[in-house]
Amino acid sequence: MRRIAAGLVLVAALGACSSPKPAQTPGFKLRVELTQGRVDEVRHTVQISMHNDGPAKLVVQQVELKAPSFKGTEPVKADAWLPPGGLQVDVPVSYGTGICQGDDLKPHAAGSKVSLRILTEDNKTHNVDVPLADPNPMLDKLLGIDCQQAYLDRQATLTFGPWTHLPSGWVDGTVIVKRTGFKGTIELREFVGSILLEVLPTPLREQTPKPYGVLPPGTDELKIPIVVDGERCTPHALAEIKKPYVFPAWVSLDGGEPLYTELKITDAEIAAFKPVIDACAAGHTQM
């Protein structure tokens, strides 16, 4: 699984002028950084990625991400053997929920660290705090995602409406935009399907012009008819079924920059989509 490191790899990819070096622990040649794969994105977790560059064998018994810009982080028990030689060993932890200040959509995470409880070969335990790179591109990214979502939720909600099962195996429904705070023009620029499910406005489907819908001042609700089908069903899509119910959308407020959000999913949606996914899994790529 490809992971993006919060430090050298990510900064280099973004073309930044310099790459912060992973922090080292005093007394140990131990490097720690944050990485995140696709499964982590879905689970709202990150990996504590550790490297032992020293000669001694170490065992990490507990890890904790201490990030002041996030709430809900907790220590995680581990039995992570760190052999010498710099081999990367990962422990997944929840990074909690971002603490957002006002309507800042591009926040910077406060300086953070990883707390480790380490067992050495002499059977002694050591509590070590390892500072993370500051600024930290990974934590900035995760905080920005949470704050942007919280901001949009204060302005409008995007949900699905009632479902009608079709003989084809597809389902008809609606995307509903409801004003919750923003008084100006709300544009639903676009929404797309998940790994398996295609979500398109009807009746024009792919030919629907953008924006898909506009909620003008003085109007509190907008309904867009849609169809959900399984035409994205392929062996590759089935292999990526870790994210079957993530439906990205982009919203613009008063003509501003499109902001990323996701259509809200409830148990009603999961029940409605299940037959479509079951048909996909059974090998019916077209219905």
Short mmCIF file of C-alpha atoms in Angstrom, two decimals:
data_model
loop_
_atom_site.label_atom_id
_atom_site.label_comp_id
_atom_site.label_asym_id
_atom_site.label_seq_id
_atom_site.Cartn_x
_atom_site.Cartn_y
_atom_site.Cartn_z
CA MET A 1 0.00 0.00 0.00
CA ARG A 2 1.36 3.39 -0.95
CA ARG A 3 1.60 5.82 1.94
CA ILE A 4 2.39 9.53 2.02
CA ALA A 5 4.82 10.59 4.70
CA ALA A 6 4.27 13.79 6.65
CA GLY A 7 7.70 15.22 6.00
CA LEU A 8 10.16 14.47 3.24
CA VAL A 9 7.95 12.66 0.73
CA LEU A 10 4.92 14.93 0.89
CA VAL A 11 6.86 18.19 0.93
CA ALA A 12 9.00 17.10 -2.00
CA ALA A 13 5.88 16.15 -3.93
CA LEU A 14 4.42 19.59 -3.32
CA GLY A 15 7.58 21.26 -4.51
CA ALA A 16 8.34 22.99 -1.21
CA CYS A 17 11.65 24.74 -0.83
CA SER A 18 12.95 22.49 1.95
CA SER A 19 12.01 19.18 3.57
CA PRO A 20 11.85 18.92 7.36
CA LYS A 21 13.87 16.04 8.72
CA PRO A 22 12.07 13.42 10.83
CA ALA A 23 12.70 14.10 14.50
CA GLN A 24 15.00 11.82 16.53
CA THR A 25 14.60 10.78 20.15
CA PRO A 26 17.26 11.70 22.70
CA GLY A 27 19.21 8.58 23.73
CA PHE A 28 17.86 6.48 20.85
CA LYS A 29 18.42 6.62 17.12
CA LEU A 30 14.70 6.46 16.48
CA ARG A 31 12.84 8.38 13.79
CA VAL A 32 9.09 8.95 13.81
CA GLU A 33 6.78 10.41 11.16
CA LEU A 34 3.11 10.24 10.16
CA THR A 35 1.89 8.31 7.13
CA GLN A 36 -1.56 7.62 5.80
CA GLY A 37 -2.97 5.10 3.34
CA ARG A 38 -6.39 4.77 1.78
CA VAL A 39 -7.74 2.61 4.58
CA ASP A 40 -6.56 5.21 7.10
CA GLU A 41 -8.46 7.93 5.25
CA VAL A 42 -11.70 5.98 5.62
CA ARG A 43 -11.05 5.12 9.29
CA HIS A 44 -9.92 8.64 10.22
CA THR A 45 -6.55 7.30 11.36
CA VAL A 46 -2.86 7.84 10.68
CA GLN A 47 0.06 5.49 11.01
CA ILE A 48 2.82 6.25 13.51
CA SER A 49 5.75 5.21 11.33
CA MET A 50 8.89 4.41 13.32
CA HIS A 51 12.46 3.67 12.25
CA ASN A 52 15.20 2.36 14.56
CA ASP A 53 18.59 3.54 13.25
CA GLY A 54 20.49 2.48 16.38
CA PRO A 55 22.20 -0.82 17.25
CA ALA A 56 19.83 -1.89 20.05
CA LYS A 57 16.64 -3.91 19.67
CA LEU A 58 13.62 -1.97 20.87
CA VAL A 59 9.97 -2.77 21.55
CA VAL A 60 7.38 0.00 21.46
CA GLN A 61 4.69 -0.88 24.01
CA GLN A 62 2.48 2.18 23.61
CA VAL A 63 2.11 5.09 21.22
CA GLU A 64 0.13 8.30 21.49
CA LEU A 65 -0.25 11.19 19.10
CA LYS A 66 -0.28 14.40 21.12
CA ALA A 67 -1.64 17.02 18.75
CA PRO A 68 -3.09 20.16 20.37
CA SER A 69 -5.08 20.99 17.22
CA PHE A 70 -7.08 17.76 17.50
CA LYS A 71 -9.35 16.37 20.21
CA GLY A 72 -10.13 12.74 20.96
CA THR A 73 -6.66 11.22 20.56
CA GLU A 74 -5.85 8.40 22.99
CA PRO A 75 -2.89 6.13 23.80
CA VAL A 76 -2.75 2.91 21.80
CA LYS A 77 -1.26 -0.31 23.17
CA ALA A 78 1.31 -1.87 20.86
CA ASP A 79 3.82 -4.69 20.66
CA ALA A 80 5.91 -3.20 17.89
CA TRP A 81 9.36 -4.74 17.54
CA LEU A 82 11.87 -2.30 16.09
CA PRO A 83 14.93 -4.16 14.85
CA PRO A 84 18.08 -2.17 14.02
CA GLY A 85 18.57 -1.07 10.45
CA GLY A 86 15.84 1.55 9.99
CA LEU A 87 13.03 -0.81 8.95
CA GLN A 88 9.71 1.06 9.01
CA VAL A 89 7.17 -0.26 11.52
CA ASP A 90 3.69 1.27 11.60
CA VAL A 91 1.12 1.52 14.39
CA PRO A 92 -2.32 2.95 13.46
CA VAL A 93 -3.86 5.56 15.75
CA SER A 94 -6.91 7.80 15.56
CA TYR A 95 -6.04 11.47 15.14
CA GLY A 96 -9.38 12.55 16.57
CA THR A 97 -11.23 15.58 15.29
CA GLY A 98 -9.75 18.89 14.27
CA ILE A 99 -10.27 21.89 16.58
CA CYS A 100 -11.25 24.74 14.29
CA GLN A 101 -10.99 28.44 14.99
CA GLY A 102 -13.72 30.44 13.31
CA ASP A 103 -14.00 30.10 9.55
CA ASP A 104 -10.32 29.59 8.70
CA LEU A 105 -10.31 27.10 5.80
CA LYS A 106 -6.53 26.76 5.61
CA PRO A 107 -5.47 26.33 9.24
CA HIS A 108 -2.04 25.28 10.43
CA ALA A 109 -1.77 22.59 13.09
CA ALA A 110 0.04 23.47 16.31
CA GLY A 111 3.35 21.83 17.07
CA SER A 112 2.77 18.17 17.92
CA LYS A 113 4.63 15.14 19.18
CA VAL A 114 4.43 11.37 19.55
CA SER A 115 4.75 9.84 23.01
CA LEU A 116 6.29 6.36 23.12
CA ARG A 117 6.77 3.82 25.87
CA ILE A 118 9.81 1.81 24.87
CA LEU A 119 11.14 -1.46 26.29
CA THR A 120 14.88 -2.04 25.87
CA GLU A 121 16.85 -5.29 25.97
CA ASP A 122 17.71 -4.79 29.67
CA ASN A 123 13.95 -5.03 30.42
CA LYS A 124 13.70 -1.34 31.29
CA THR A 125 10.94 0.95 30.05
CA HIS A 126 11.48 4.48 28.84
CA ASN A 127 8.90 7.19 28.19
CA VAL A 128 10.01 9.30 25.26
CA ASP A 129 8.39 12.27 23.52
CA VAL A 130 9.34 12.72 19.88
CA PRO A 131 8.49 16.10 18.31
CA LEU A 132 7.00 15.97 14.83
CA ALA A 133 8.12 18.25 12.04
CA ASP A 134 6.63 21.73 12.48
CA PRO A 135 5.00 22.88 10.25
CA ASN A 136 3.62 19.44 9.51
CA PRO A 137 2.04 18.99 6.04
CA MET A 138 0.07 15.89 7.08
CA LEU A 139 -1.50 17.44 10.18
CA ASP A 140 -2.22 20.67 8.26
CA LYS A 141 -3.99 18.63 5.59
CA LEU A 142 -6.08 16.65 8.10
CA LEU A 143 -6.99 19.76 10.10
CA GLY A 144 -7.96 21.58 6.90
CA ILE A 145 -10.28 18.74 5.87
CA ASP A 146 -12.07 18.75 9.23
CA CYS A 147 -12.36 22.55 9.40
CA GLN A 148 -13.62 22.88 5.85
CA GLN A 149 -16.26 20.23 6.51
CA ALA A 150 -17.32 21.94 9.75
CA TYR A 151 -17.53 25.28 7.96
CA LEU A 152 -19.70 23.92 5.15
CA ASP A 153 -21.97 22.13 7.61
CA ARG A 154 -22.70 25.52 9.16
CA GLN A 155 -23.69 26.89 5.74
CA ALA A 156 -25.64 24.08 4.07
CA THR A 157 -26.25 20.34 4.23
CA LEU A 158 -26.13 17.90 1.33
CA THR A 159 -28.19 14.75 1.79
CA PHE A 160 -29.93 12.11 -0.27
CA GLY A 161 -33.71 11.94 -0.57
CA PRO A 162 -36.17 8.98 -0.77
CA TRP A 163 -35.26 6.05 -3.03
CA THR A 164 -37.18 4.22 -5.72
CA HIS A 165 -35.87 0.82 -6.86
CA LEU A 166 -35.98 0.40 -10.64
CA PRO A 167 -36.47 -2.85 -12.64
CA SER A 168 -32.95 -2.36 -14.01
CA GLY A 169 -31.52 -2.79 -10.51
CA TRP A 170 -30.61 0.87 -10.28
CA VAL A 171 -32.20 3.32 -7.84
CA ASP A 172 -33.70 6.75 -8.39
CA GLY A 173 -33.53 9.43 -5.73
CA THR A 174 -32.63 13.04 -5.09
CA VAL A 175 -29.77 15.11 -3.75
CA ILE A 176 -31.15 17.71 -1.35
CA VAL A 177 -29.34 20.96 -0.57
CA LYS A 178 -30.65 22.73 2.54
CA ARG A 179 -29.54 26.15 3.70
CA THR A 180 -28.35 26.10 7.32
CA GLY A 181 -26.60 29.44 7.71
CA PHE A 182 -25.23 31.01 4.54
CA LYS A 183 -27.53 33.77 3.23
CA GLY A 184 -26.06 34.16 -0.26
CA THR A 185 -26.00 32.00 -3.37
CA ILE A 186 -25.06 28.34 -2.86
CA GLU A 187 -23.93 26.45 -5.94
CA LEU A 188 -23.66 22.69 -5.96
CA ARG A 189 -20.91 22.61 -8.56
CA GLU A 190 -20.69 18.86 -8.93
CA PHE A 191 -21.00 15.52 -7.18
CA VAL A 192 -19.52 12.19 -8.18
CA GLY A 193 -19.98 8.56 -7.27
CA SER A 194 -18.00 6.27 -5.03
CA ILE A 195 -15.56 3.55 -6.05
CA LEU A 196 -18.44 1.25 -7.11
CA LEU A 197 -21.49 3.45 -7.50
CA GLU A 198 -22.06 6.08 -10.14
CA VAL A 199 -24.28 9.00 -9.09
CA LEU A 200 -25.58 11.23 -11.88
CA PRO A 201 -28.27 13.90 -12.29
CA THR A 202 -31.23 12.94 -14.43
CA PRO A 203 -32.32 13.01 -17.13
CA LEU A 204 -29.12 14.17 -18.84
CA ARG A 205 -26.67 12.12 -16.73
CA GLU A 206 -23.12 12.82 -18.04
CA GLN A 207 -24.41 15.64 -20.26
CA THR A 208 -25.75 17.63 -17.29
CA PRO A 209 -24.23 21.15 -17.31
CA LYS A 210 -22.44 22.43 -14.24
CA PRO A 211 -23.27 23.68 -11.71
CA TYR A 212 -25.73 20.89 -10.99
CA GLY A 213 -27.90 23.21 -8.95
CA VAL A 214 -28.11 26.77 -7.60
CA LEU A 215 -29.80 27.80 -4.37
CA PRO A 216 -30.45 31.56 -4.67
CA PRO A 217 -30.88 33.95 -1.71
CA GLY A 218 -34.30 33.63 -0.15
CA THR A 219 -34.68 29.94 -1.08
CA ASP A 220 -33.93 27.36 1.59
CA GLU A 221 -34.02 24.04 -0.27
CA LEU A 222 -32.99 22.61 -3.62
CA LYS A 223 -33.75 19.11 -4.95
CA ILE A 224 -31.80 17.51 -7.79
CA PRO A 225 -33.12 14.21 -9.25
CA ILE A 226 -30.44 11.53 -9.57
CA VAL A 227 -29.89 7.92 -10.54
CA VAL A 228 -27.44 5.57 -8.81
CA ASP A 229 -26.12 2.66 -10.84
CA GLY A 230 -23.37 0.04 -10.73
CA GLU A 231 -21.72 0.76 -14.07
CA ARG A 232 -18.41 1.44 -12.35
CA CYS A 233 -18.26 -2.19 -11.28
CA THR A 234 -14.90 -3.65 -12.37
CA PRO A 235 -12.45 -6.09 -10.72
CA HIS A 236 -10.33 -3.10 -9.75
CA ALA A 237 -13.32 -1.31 -8.24
CA LEU A 238 -14.24 -4.38 -6.24
CA ALA A 239 -10.69 -4.50 -4.90
CA GLU A 240 -11.15 -0.89 -3.70
CA ILE A 241 -14.45 -1.58 -1.91
CA LYS A 242 -13.00 -0.13 1.32
CA LYS A 243 -14.70 3.16 0.31
CA PRO A 244 -18.10 2.18 -1.15
CA TYR A 245 -20.04 5.00 0.49
CA VAL A 246 -17.86 8.08 0.07
CA PHE A 247 -19.55 10.48 -2.37
CA PRO A 248 -17.50 13.64 -3.00
CA ALA A 249 -19.17 16.94 -3.84
CA TRP A 250 -18.02 20.50 -4.47
CA VAL A 251 -19.89 23.57 -3.25
CA SER A 252 -19.31 27.23 -4.10
CA LEU A 253 -20.56 30.11 -1.94
CA ASP A 254 -21.34 33.38 -3.74
CA GLY A 255 -19.19 32.31 -6.68
CA GLY A 256 -16.12 31.62 -4.56
CA GLU A 257 -13.63 28.80 -4.86
CA PRO A 258 -15.29 25.35 -4.93
CA LEU A 259 -15.00 23.66 -1.52
CA TYR A 260 -14.84 19.91 -1.07
CA THR A 261 -17.47 18.12 0.98
CA GLU A 262 -19.27 14.76 0.94
CA LEU A 263 -22.92 13.77 0.55
CA LYS A 264 -24.25 12.55 3.90
CA ILE A 265 -24.92 8.80 4.16
CA THR A 266 -27.48 7.21 6.49
CA ASP A 267 -28.72 3.67 7.03
CA ALA A 268 -31.41 4.34 4.40
CA GLU A 269 -28.74 4.90 1.75
CA ILE A 270 -26.79 1.80 2.73
CA ALA A 271 -29.97 -0.29 2.46
CA ALA A 272 -30.86 1.24 -0.91
CA PHE A 273 -27.38 0.77 -2.38
CA LYS A 274 -26.83 -2.78 -1.12
CA PRO A 275 -28.69 -4.54 -3.98
CA VAL A 276 -26.67 -2.54 -6.52
CA ILE A 277 -23.39 -3.55 -4.87
CA ASP A 278 -24.56 -7.16 -4.47
CA ALA A 279 -25.29 -7.33 -8.20
CA CYS A 280 -21.85 -5.88 -8.87
CA ALA A 281 -20.17 -8.47 -6.64
CA ALA A 282 -22.12 -11.24 -8.40
CA GLY A 283 -20.48 -10.26 -11.69
CA HIS A 284 -23.25 -8.18 -13.25
CA THR A 285 -21.22 -5.24 -14.50
CA GLN A 286 -24.18 -3.89 -16.46
CA MET A 287 -27.81 -4.14 -15.41
#
